[in-house]
mmCIF file of C-alpha atoms in Angstrom:
data_model
loop_
_atom_site.group_PDB
_atom_site.id
_atom_site.type_symbol
_atom_site.label_atom_id
_atom_site.label_comp_id
_atom_site.label_asym_id
_atom_site.label_seq_id
_atom_site.Cartn_x
_atom_site.Cartn_y
_atom_site.Cartn_z
ATOM 1 C CA UNK A 11 -19.874 17.485 20.053
ATOM 2 C CA UNK A 12 -16.411 18.019 18.245
ATOM 3 C CA UNK A 13 -13.008 15.981 18.832
ATOM 4 C CA UNK A 14 -11.824 18.278 20.919
ATOM 5 C CA UNK A 15 -14.822 18.220 23.331
ATOM 6 C CA UNK A 16 -14.577 14.675 23.282
ATOM 7 C CA UNK A 17 -11.049 14.927 24.400
ATOM 8 C CA UNK A 18 -11.946 17.310 26.992
ATOM 9 C CA UNK A 19 -13.742 15.188 28.840
ATOM 10 C CA UNK A 20 -10.858 12.107 28.908
ATOM 11 C CA UNK A 21 -8.161 14.702 29.191
ATOM 12 C CA UNK A 22 -6.440 13.443 32.237
ATOM 13 C CA UNK A 23 -5.880 9.606 29.957
ATOM 14 C CA UNK A 24 -4.630 11.394 26.731
ATOM 15 C CA UNK A 25 -0.821 11.219 25.850
ATOM 16 C CA UNK A 26 0.532 14.630 24.245
ATOM 17 C CA UNK A 27 1.849 12.873 21.163
ATOM 18 C CA UNK A 28 -1.457 11.405 20.717
ATOM 19 C CA UNK A 29 -3.230 14.986 21.019
ATOM 20 C CA UNK A 30 -0.624 16.492 18.920
ATOM 21 C CA UNK A 31 -1.389 13.741 16.251
ATOM 22 C CA UNK A 32 -4.922 14.665 16.175
ATOM 23 C CA UNK A 33 -3.976 18.160 15.895
ATOM 24 C CA UNK A 34 -2.005 17.814 13.200
ATOM 25 C CA UNK A 35 -4.631 15.680 11.220
ATOM 26 C CA UNK A 36 -7.454 17.938 11.535
ATOM 27 C CA UNK A 37 -4.967 20.849 9.944
ATOM 28 C CA UNK A 38 -4.655 18.836 7.033
ATOM 29 C CA UNK A 39 -8.039 19.077 6.315
ATOM 30 C CA UNK A 40 -7.799 22.257 5.446
ATOM 31 C CA UNK A 41 -4.559 22.277 4.369
ATOM 32 C CA UNK A 42 -2.667 18.949 3.130
ATOM 33 C CA UNK A 43 0.788 20.683 3.692
ATOM 34 C CA UNK A 44 0.317 21.681 7.172
ATOM 35 C CA UNK A 45 2.735 20.584 9.936
ATOM 36 C CA UNK A 46 3.196 21.188 13.335
ATOM 37 C CA UNK A 47 6.601 22.354 14.644
ATOM 38 C CA UNK A 48 7.561 23.802 11.414
ATOM 39 C CA UNK A 49 9.293 26.871 10.729
ATOM 40 C CA UNK A 50 6.672 29.252 10.637
ATOM 41 C CA UNK A 51 5.755 31.985 12.845
ATOM 42 C CA UNK A 52 4.037 30.808 16.299
ATOM 43 C CA UNK A 53 0.710 32.166 15.211
ATOM 44 C CA UNK A 54 0.612 30.466 12.278
ATOM 45 C CA UNK A 55 0.868 27.026 13.938
ATOM 46 C CA UNK A 56 -2.235 24.787 13.511
ATOM 47 C CA UNK A 57 -1.926 23.826 17.090
ATOM 48 C CA UNK A 58 -0.695 26.043 20.243
ATOM 49 C CA UNK A 59 1.571 24.507 22.974
ATOM 50 C CA UNK A 60 1.362 25.759 26.713
ATOM 51 C CA UNK A 61 3.221 24.320 29.523
ATOM 52 C CA UNK A 62 1.171 24.347 32.992
ATOM 53 C CA UNK A 63 3.058 27.027 35.553
ATOM 54 C CA UNK A 64 0.572 25.380 38.112
ATOM 55 C CA UNK A 65 2.668 23.705 41.275
ATOM 56 C CA UNK A 66 0.266 20.524 41.963
ATOM 57 C CA UNK A 67 1.178 17.273 40.841
ATOM 58 C CA UNK A 68 0.528 16.654 37.645
ATOM 59 C CA UNK A 69 -1.961 13.492 36.655
ATOM 60 C CA UNK A 70 -1.063 12.996 33.199
ATOM 61 C CA UNK A 71 0.393 14.979 30.130
ATOM 62 C CA UNK A 72 -2.061 17.096 29.377
ATOM 63 C CA UNK A 73 -3.426 19.662 32.181
ATOM 64 C CA UNK A 74 -5.833 21.320 29.957
ATOM 65 C CA UNK A 75 -7.649 21.766 26.233
ATOM 66 C CA UNK A 76 -8.917 25.116 25.168
ATOM 67 C CA UNK A 77 -11.026 26.115 21.975
ATOM 68 C CA UNK A 78 -13.245 28.114 20.351
ATOM 69 C CA UNK A 79 -11.994 31.826 21.516
ATOM 70 C CA UNK A 80 -11.733 34.154 19.059
ATOM 71 C CA UNK A 81 -8.241 35.571 18.275
ATOM 72 C CA UNK A 82 -8.311 39.169 19.603
ATOM 73 C CA UNK A 83 -5.527 40.351 16.452
ATOM 74 C CA UNK A 84 -8.746 39.257 13.938
ATOM 75 C CA UNK A 85 -10.994 41.563 15.508
ATOM 76 C CA UNK A 86 -11.882 42.422 11.859
ATOM 77 C CA UNK A 87 -13.384 39.291 11.209
ATOM 78 C CA UNK A 88 -15.446 37.140 13.498
ATOM 79 C CA UNK A 89 -14.992 34.026 11.641
ATOM 80 C CA UNK A 90 -11.006 33.470 12.594
ATOM 81 C CA UNK A 91 -10.990 31.395 15.716
ATOM 82 C CA UNK A 92 -7.693 31.140 17.786
ATOM 83 C CA UNK A 93 -5.698 27.525 17.565
ATOM 84 C CA UNK A 94 -6.512 25.187 20.143
ATOM 85 C CA UNK A 95 -4.471 25.419 23.081
ATOM 86 C CA UNK A 96 -2.722 22.329 24.598
ATOM 87 C CA UNK A 97 -1.902 22.946 28.295
ATOM 88 C CA UNK A 98 0.696 20.183 29.124
ATOM 89 C CA UNK A 99 2.258 19.043 32.172
ATOM 90 C CA UNK A 100 5.378 18.169 30.625
ATOM 91 C CA UNK A 101 8.691 20.123 29.563
ATOM 92 C CA UNK A 102 8.244 23.342 30.792
ATOM 93 C CA UNK A 103 10.264 26.013 31.858
ATOM 94 C CA UNK A 104 8.162 26.427 35.173
ATOM 95 C CA UNK A 105 5.886 24.509 36.893
ATOM 96 C CA UNK A 106 5.909 21.742 39.233
ATOM 97 C CA UNK A 107 8.779 19.856 37.109
ATOM 98 C CA UNK A 108 10.398 22.815 35.828
ATOM 99 C CA UNK A 109 13.790 23.346 33.869
ATOM 100 C CA UNK A 110 14.380 26.783 35.465
ATOM 101 C CA UNK A 111 15.111 26.549 38.948
ATOM 102 C CA UNK A 112 11.775 26.878 41.466
ATOM 103 C CA UNK A 113 12.564 30.272 42.086
ATOM 104 C CA UNK A 114 11.023 31.671 38.833
ATOM 105 C CA UNK A 115 8.127 29.731 39.274
ATOM 106 C CA UNK A 116 7.489 31.566 42.644
ATOM 107 C CA UNK A 117 7.652 34.426 40.604
ATOM 108 C CA UNK A 118 5.440 33.660 37.818
ATOM 109 C CA UNK A 119 2.486 32.368 40.475
ATOM 110 C CA UNK A 120 3.112 36.148 42.014
ATOM 111 C CA UNK A 121 2.353 38.013 38.710
ATOM 112 C CA UNK A 122 -0.738 35.704 37.539
ATOM 113 C CA UNK A 123 -2.341 36.789 41.215
ATOM 114 C CA UNK A 124 -1.823 39.860 40.241
ATOM 115 C CA UNK A 125 -3.094 39.137 36.805
ATOM 116 C CA UNK A 126 -0.228 40.188 35.007
ATOM 117 C CA UNK A 127 0.440 37.538 31.884
ATOM 118 C CA UNK A 128 3.204 39.182 30.490
ATOM 119 C CA UNK A 129 6.081 36.763 31.936
ATOM 120 C CA UNK A 130 3.832 33.837 31.230
ATOM 121 C CA UNK A 131 3.313 34.939 27.667
ATOM 122 C CA UNK A 132 6.978 35.318 27.449
ATOM 123 C CA UNK A 133 7.940 31.917 28.842
ATOM 124 C CA UNK A 134 5.132 30.395 26.591
ATOM 125 C CA UNK A 135 6.960 31.145 23.353
ATOM 126 C CA UNK A 136 9.565 28.968 24.681
ATOM 127 C CA UNK A 137 7.491 25.977 25.852
ATOM 128 C CA UNK A 138 5.467 25.876 22.444
ATOM 129 C CA UNK A 139 8.867 25.497 20.643
ATOM 130 C CA UNK A 140 10.316 22.911 23.262
ATOM 131 C CA UNK A 141 7.108 21.210 23.003
ATOM 132 C CA UNK A 142 6.544 21.429 18.875
ATOM 133 C CA UNK A 143 10.442 19.810 19.020
ATOM 134 C CA UNK A 144 9.273 17.011 21.030
ATOM 135 C CA UNK A 145 6.407 16.310 18.651
ATOM 136 C CA UNK A 146 8.802 16.401 15.790
ATOM 137 C CA UNK A 147 11.046 14.121 17.241
ATOM 138 C CA UNK A 148 8.186 11.652 18.307
ATOM 139 C CA UNK A 149 7.118 11.941 14.353
ATOM 140 C CA UNK A 150 10.372 11.582 12.747
ATOM 141 C CA UNK A 151 10.433 7.622 14.516
ATOM 142 C CA UNK A 152 7.083 6.754 14.395
ATOM 143 C CA UNK A 153 5.810 5.088 11.083
ATOM 144 C CA UNK A 154 2.382 5.697 11.627
ATOM 145 C CA UNK A 155 2.872 9.137 11.720
ATOM 146 C CA UNK A 156 5.439 8.969 8.799
ATOM 147 C CA UNK A 157 2.888 7.224 6.841
ATOM 148 C CA UNK A 158 0.250 9.488 7.244
ATOM 149 C CA UNK A 159 2.318 12.327 6.357
ATOM 150 C CA UNK A 160 3.503 10.792 3.207
ATOM 151 C CA UNK A 161 0.507 11.448 0.693
ATOM 152 C CA UNK A 162 0.897 15.482 1.482
ATOM 153 C CA UNK A 163 4.567 16.112 1.312
ATOM 154 C CA UNK A 164 5.094 17.426 -2.429
ATOM 155 C CA UNK A 165 2.498 17.710 -5.526
ATOM 156 C CA UNK A 166 3.578 14.713 -8.308
ATOM 157 C CA UNK A 167 4.658 11.422 -7.063
ATOM 158 C CA UNK A 168 3.869 9.984 -3.766
ATOM 159 C CA UNK A 169 6.974 9.986 -1.781
ATOM 160 C CA UNK A 170 7.033 6.595 0.420
ATOM 161 C CA UNK A 171 7.604 7.588 4.116
ATOM 162 C CA UNK A 172 11.279 5.974 5.731
ATOM 163 C CA UNK A 173 9.083 2.913 6.988
ATOM 164 C CA UNK A 174 7.718 1.785 3.566
ATOM 165 C CA UNK A 175 10.825 2.822 1.578
ATOM 166 C CA UNK A 176 12.439 0.725 3.604
ATOM 167 C CA UNK A 177 10.395 -2.418 3.403
ATOM 168 C CA UNK A 178 9.820 -1.281 -0.432
ATOM 169 C CA UNK A 179 13.799 -2.076 -0.355
ATOM 170 C CA UNK A 180 13.466 -5.019 1.518
ATOM 171 C CA UNK A 181 11.326 -6.497 -1.533
ATOM 172 C CA UNK A 182 13.439 -5.605 -3.772
ATOM 173 C CA UNK A 183 12.032 -2.080 -5.075
ATOM 174 C CA UNK A 184 14.607 0.088 -3.553
ATOM 175 C CA UNK A 185 16.109 2.341 -6.365
ATOM 176 C CA UNK A 186 13.353 4.926 -8.001
ATOM 177 C CA UNK A 187 13.847 3.080 -11.591
ATOM 178 C CA UNK A 188 11.908 0.118 -10.159
ATOM 179 C CA UNK A 189 8.699 1.720 -8.648
ATOM 180 C CA UNK A 190 5.737 3.352 -9.993
ATOM 181 C CA UNK A 191 5.711 0.373 -13.240
ATOM 182 C CA UNK A 192 2.722 -1.583 -11.688
ATOM 183 C CA UNK A 193 -1.050 -0.959 -12.345
ATOM 184 C CA UNK A 194 -1.446 -1.366 -8.705
ATOM 185 C CA UNK A 195 -0.045 1.788 -6.197
ATOM 186 C CA UNK A 196 3.268 0.712 -4.607
ATOM 187 C CA UNK A 197 1.891 1.690 -1.498
ATOM 188 C CA UNK A 198 -0.028 -1.948 -1.999
ATOM 189 C CA UNK A 199 3.330 -3.959 -1.536
ATOM 190 C CA UNK A 200 4.503 -2.701 1.481
ATOM 191 C CA UNK A 201 2.552 -5.181 3.505
ATOM 192 C CA UNK A 202 3.811 -8.037 1.168
ATOM 193 C CA UNK A 203 7.533 -6.992 0.869
ATOM 194 C CA UNK A 204 8.409 -9.941 3.181
ATOM 195 C CA UNK A 205 6.998 -12.337 0.246
ATOM 196 C CA UNK A 206 8.988 -10.594 -2.446
ATOM 197 C CA UNK A 207 12.396 -10.522 -0.308
ATOM 198 C CA UNK A 208 12.215 -14.489 -0.198
ATOM 199 C CA UNK A 209 14.105 -15.900 -2.806
ATOM 200 C CA UNK A 210 12.402 -19.205 -2.253
ATOM 201 C CA UNK A 211 9.380 -18.592 -4.242
ATOM 202 C CA UNK A 212 6.476 -20.775 -3.766
ATOM 203 C CA UNK A 213 2.736 -21.278 -4.845
ATOM 204 C CA UNK A 214 1.701 -20.540 -1.621
ATOM 205 C CA UNK A 215 3.188 -17.535 -1.300
ATOM 206 C CA UNK A 216 1.916 -16.197 -4.863
ATOM 207 C CA UNK A 217 -1.536 -17.524 -3.960
ATOM 208 C CA UNK A 218 -1.477 -15.172 -1.393
ATOM 209 C CA UNK A 219 -0.201 -12.514 -2.667
ATOM 210 C CA UNK A 220 -2.915 -12.511 -5.686
ATOM 211 C CA UNK A 221 -5.576 -12.943 -2.798
ATOM 212 C CA UNK A 222 -4.479 -9.833 -0.834
ATOM 213 C CA UNK A 223 -3.685 -7.830 -3.805
ATOM 214 C CA UNK A 224 -7.214 -8.565 -5.799
ATOM 215 C CA UNK A 225 -9.385 -9.875 -3.204
ATOM 216 C CA UNK A 226 -10.706 -12.794 -5.243
ATOM 217 C CA UNK A 227 -11.050 -16.299 -4.379
ATOM 218 C CA UNK A 228 -7.465 -17.222 -6.241
ATOM 219 C CA UNK A 229 -5.786 -20.819 -6.630
ATOM 220 C CA UNK A 230 -2.324 -21.805 -8.413
ATOM 221 C CA UNK A 231 -1.984 -24.905 -9.860
ATOM 222 C CA UNK A 232 1.189 -25.684 -10.388
ATOM 223 C CA UNK A 233 3.122 -28.437 -13.230
ATOM 224 C CA UNK A 234 0.231 -27.641 -15.787
ATOM 225 C CA UNK A 235 0.932 -29.641 -18.962
ATOM 226 C CA UNK A 236 0.421 -27.745 -22.403
ATOM 227 C CA UNK A 237 1.536 -28.347 -25.729
ATOM 228 C CA UNK A 238 4.551 -26.089 -26.858
ATOM 229 C CA UNK A 239 4.378 -26.030 -30.823
ATOM 230 C CA UNK A 240 7.555 -25.923 -32.406
ATOM 231 C CA UNK A 241 9.177 -23.657 -34.768
ATOM 232 C CA UNK A 242 9.919 -25.012 -38.166
ATOM 233 C CA UNK A 243 13.290 -24.672 -38.080
ATOM 234 C CA UNK A 244 13.630 -27.185 -34.980
ATOM 235 C CA UNK A 245 11.541 -29.595 -36.231
ATOM 236 C CA UNK A 246 12.729 -32.996 -38.067
ATOM 237 C CA UNK A 247 13.422 -32.829 -41.469
ATOM 238 C CA UNK A 248 14.316 -36.397 -43.644
ATOM 239 C CA UNK A 249 16.216 -35.889 -46.596
ATOM 240 C CA UNK A 250 19.884 -34.930 -47.991
ATOM 241 C CA UNK A 251 22.367 -33.276 -45.934
ATOM 242 C CA UNK A 252 21.509 -29.874 -46.984
ATOM 243 C CA UNK A 253 17.797 -30.603 -46.102
ATOM 244 C CA UNK A 254 17.790 -32.640 -43.074
ATOM 245 C CA UNK A 255 17.576 -31.246 -39.425
ATOM 246 C CA UNK A 256 17.550 -33.090 -36.277
ATOM 247 C CA UNK A 257 17.561 -36.577 -37.926
ATOM 248 C CA UNK A 258 19.671 -38.247 -35.719
ATOM 249 C CA UNK A 259 18.275 -41.427 -33.996
ATOM 250 C CA UNK A 260 19.550 -42.631 -30.923
ATOM 251 C CA UNK A 261 22.820 -41.592 -29.175
ATOM 252 C CA UNK A 262 23.694 -39.376 -26.215
ATOM 253 C CA UNK A 263 25.089 -36.406 -25.811
ATOM 254 C CA UNK A 264 28.857 -37.063 -23.983
ATOM 255 C CA UNK A 265 28.734 -33.822 -21.715
ATOM 256 C CA UNK A 266 25.293 -34.384 -20.320
ATOM 257 C CA UNK A 267 24.611 -37.998 -20.714
ATOM 258 C CA UNK A 268 21.217 -36.981 -22.331
ATOM 259 C CA UNK A 269 19.770 -37.397 -25.596
ATOM 260 C CA UNK A 270 22.041 -36.048 -28.717
ATOM 261 C CA UNK A 271 21.279 -32.461 -29.491
ATOM 262 C CA UNK A 272 20.291 -33.060 -33.252
ATOM 263 C CA UNK A 273 18.103 -36.382 -32.130
ATOM 264 C CA UNK A 274 15.376 -36.503 -34.272
ATOM 265 C CA UNK A 275 11.760 -35.564 -33.120
ATOM 266 C CA UNK A 276 8.577 -37.244 -33.819
ATOM 267 C CA UNK A 277 5.737 -34.045 -34.140
ATOM 268 C CA UNK A 278 5.179 -30.309 -34.475
ATOM 269 C CA UNK A 279 4.643 -29.768 -30.560
ATOM 270 C CA UNK A 280 6.436 -30.905 -27.275
ATOM 271 C CA UNK A 281 4.746 -31.539 -24.000
ATOM 272 C CA UNK A 282 5.969 -28.992 -21.456
ATOM 273 C CA UNK A 283 4.931 -29.106 -17.699
ATOM 274 C CA UNK A 284 7.954 -27.726 -15.704
ATOM 275 C CA UNK A 285 7.487 -23.853 -16.767
ATOM 276 C CA UNK A 286 3.622 -23.767 -16.960
ATOM 277 C CA UNK A 287 1.188 -22.719 -13.901
ATOM 278 C CA UNK A 288 -2.498 -22.515 -13.971
ATOM 279 C CA UNK A 289 -4.002 -19.322 -11.822
ATOM 280 C CA UNK A 290 -7.650 -20.457 -10.892
ATOM 281 C CA UNK A 291 -10.367 -17.825 -10.060
ATOM 282 C CA UNK A 292 -13.813 -18.407 -9.451
ATOM 283 C CA UNK A 293 -16.290 -19.048 -9.330
ATOM 284 C CA UNK A 294 -17.293 -15.725 -10.480
ATOM 285 C CA UNK A 295 -20.833 -14.334 -12.026
ATOM 286 C CA UNK A 296 -21.374 -13.409 -15.593
ATOM 287 C CA UNK A 297 -19.874 -9.750 -15.751
ATOM 288 C CA UNK A 298 -16.965 -10.438 -13.640
ATOM 289 C CA UNK A 299 -16.497 -12.975 -16.403
ATOM 290 C CA UNK A 300 -17.282 -10.993 -19.579
ATOM 291 C CA UNK A 301 -14.965 -8.298 -17.691
ATOM 292 C CA UNK A 302 -11.899 -10.321 -17.279
ATOM 293 C CA UNK A 303 -11.964 -11.854 -20.910
ATOM 294 C CA UNK A 304 -11.818 -8.331 -22.179
ATOM 295 C CA UNK A 305 -8.920 -7.513 -20.544
ATOM 296 C CA UNK A 306 -10.520 -5.622 -17.720
ATOM 297 C CA UNK A 307 -10.803 -6.195 -13.952
ATOM 298 C CA UNK A 308 -7.788 -7.311 -12.250
ATOM 299 C CA UNK A 309 -6.345 -8.975 -15.422
ATOM 300 C CA UNK A 310 -3.405 -6.630 -15.458
ATOM 301 C CA UNK A 311 -2.820 -7.033 -12.220
ATOM 302 C CA UNK A 312 -2.540 -10.413 -12.082
ATOM 303 C CA UNK A 313 -0.519 -10.688 -15.110
ATOM 304 C CA UNK A 314 2.189 -8.316 -13.417
ATOM 305 C CA UNK A 315 2.383 -10.130 -10.211
ATOM 306 C CA UNK A 316 3.088 -13.309 -11.959
ATOM 307 C CA UNK A 317 5.762 -12.210 -13.802
ATOM 308 C CA UNK A 318 7.242 -10.363 -11.163
ATOM 309 C CA UNK A 319 6.870 -12.909 -8.663
ATOM 310 C CA UNK A 320 7.445 -16.236 -10.274
ATOM 311 C CA UNK A 321 10.238 -14.652 -13.021
ATOM 312 C CA UNK A 322 9.849 -14.366 -17.076
ATOM 313 C CA UNK A 323 10.680 -18.079 -17.156
ATOM 314 C CA UNK A 324 7.301 -19.239 -16.148
ATOM 315 C CA UNK A 325 4.105 -19.416 -18.412
ATOM 316 C CA UNK A 326 1.480 -18.388 -16.778
ATOM 317 C CA UNK A 327 -2.382 -18.572 -17.636
ATOM 318 C CA UNK A 328 -5.571 -17.581 -16.224
ATOM 319 C CA UNK A 329 -8.910 -20.370 -15.821
ATOM 320 C CA UNK A 330 -11.853 -18.698 -14.867
ATOM 321 C CA UNK A 331 -14.931 -20.816 -13.284
ATOM 322 C CA UNK A 332 -18.358 -19.710 -13.329
ATOM 323 C CA UNK A 333 -21.535 -21.518 -12.368
ATOM 324 C CA UNK A 334 -23.517 -23.332 -15.675
ATOM 325 C CA UNK A 335 -26.637 -21.445 -14.018
ATOM 326 C CA UNK A 336 -24.845 -17.909 -14.632
ATOM 327 C CA UNK A 337 -24.499 -18.858 -18.270
ATOM 328 C CA UNK A 338 -26.046 -16.597 -20.853
ATOM 329 C CA UNK A 339 -27.277 -18.025 -24.180
ATOM 330 C CA UNK A 340 -25.046 -17.026 -27.014
ATOM 331 C CA UNK A 341 -27.224 -14.131 -28.684
ATOM 332 C CA UNK A 342 -25.522 -12.969 -31.560
ATOM 333 C CA UNK A 343 -25.239 -9.024 -32.358
ATOM 334 C CA UNK A 344 -25.799 -8.366 -28.562
ATOM 335 C CA UNK A 345 -23.467 -6.000 -26.679
ATOM 336 C CA UNK A 346 -24.555 -7.185 -23.410
ATOM 337 C CA UNK A 347 -24.199 -11.257 -24.233
ATOM 338 C CA UNK A 348 -20.583 -10.815 -25.992
ATOM 339 C CA UNK A 349 -19.824 -14.051 -28.186
ATOM 340 C CA UNK A 350 -16.107 -14.498 -27.672
ATOM 341 C CA UNK A 351 -15.497 -17.991 -29.045
ATOM 342 C CA UNK A 352 -13.453 -20.149 -26.503
ATOM 343 C CA UNK A 353 -14.387 -17.804 -23.664
ATOM 344 C CA UNK A 354 -18.253 -17.225 -23.081
ATOM 345 C CA UNK A 355 -19.520 -19.195 -25.799
ATOM 346 C CA UNK A 356 -21.151 -22.744 -24.808
ATOM 347 C CA UNK A 357 -23.389 -24.443 -26.946
ATOM 348 C CA UNK A 358 -26.495 -25.953 -25.913
ATOM 349 C CA UNK A 359 -27.632 -26.022 -22.049
ATOM 350 C CA UNK A 360 -24.775 -25.538 -19.934
ATOM 351 C CA UNK A 361 -26.657 -27.169 -16.973
ATOM 352 C CA UNK A 362 -25.806 -26.249 -13.008
ATOM 353 C CA UNK A 363 -22.366 -27.884 -12.797
ATOM 354 C CA UNK A 364 -19.369 -25.333 -12.825
ATOM 355 C CA UNK A 365 -17.584 -24.390 -15.985
ATOM 356 C CA UNK A 366 -13.983 -24.359 -15.609
ATOM 357 C CA UNK A 367 -13.091 -24.613 -19.074
ATOM 358 C CA UNK A 368 -12.307 -20.502 -19.902
ATOM 359 C CA UNK A 369 -8.881 -20.245 -20.297
ATOM 360 C CA UNK A 370 -7.164 -17.182 -20.825
ATOM 361 C CA UNK A 371 -3.130 -16.647 -21.600
ATOM 362 C CA UNK A 372 -1.513 -14.099 -19.650
ATOM 363 C CA UNK A 373 0.313 -11.818 -21.894
ATOM 364 C CA UNK A 374 3.794 -11.309 -21.872
ATOM 365 C CA UNK A 375 4.890 -7.975 -20.105
#
């Protein structure tokens, strides 16, 4: 049983936009650029509309659906079928609710009793055009239809539909230069545009965005302490005036009230908490862990979204967890068990406990 056969069984419950949408979807399976109500000949339309000329009170939008007949103009080919014909009870020139005076409907009924279809065929040209315009108006302001049509508009980069374009602009992706720059399709950001539009970025928001885009069990750990190495030029040097740097003991900056800008510093690293957070993922199985450590999987997506959502001033890191029972023993030279120090290598028996000491840096974009 075809789709049209199922629709015929419940024709009284159908609405005109619903039937037109299904007909256009079926036509796009053969031609991705197929459109209903476009600037083409009547015979080339994927669907034909006919307004009912009957005088009975209509029950619904659709009076009848006809399919399967051969086109009499294609007698040389038995494989060419006439497009489906949808008889509608709305927007007709004749019938129970006509646009023309009732006198014309009476003439049409008389001609039909005499089996003269000339007047009906002439009127149907205008009925089809009016009903097609109605469908075009519905499709123009219906976001679901616009989204369905977006992928087949033209070859090359996908042009977002107006609703998706507005939501992307709401999230900060209004100009073409801001689009098609991520590892994921921009269409995945449409349903998350409200998170990017909120200037009050939060760990909970980043966690939700990453979970939606990757499908992984992601947790964001804030204020992760990290030792940051100081360049030699910023380390304290004691000696002569020419070589001494950052050697002042005590004192405060009169402008900020904090420590002096040239105060002495002990050590070659500082502990920073403010600008670091951790993306904890897992527990993963062994193939997923190896994929992550080899710059595969959604690692690039996570890095790009973290930079995009949190900003360049923050430095995220990945912390991958794997069950101890899934850890494989190290075998040097075995490509199936890569021995990456600090990532996939554990000394001795890992045991059943969860291992969470595989930490990867997210490289800057």
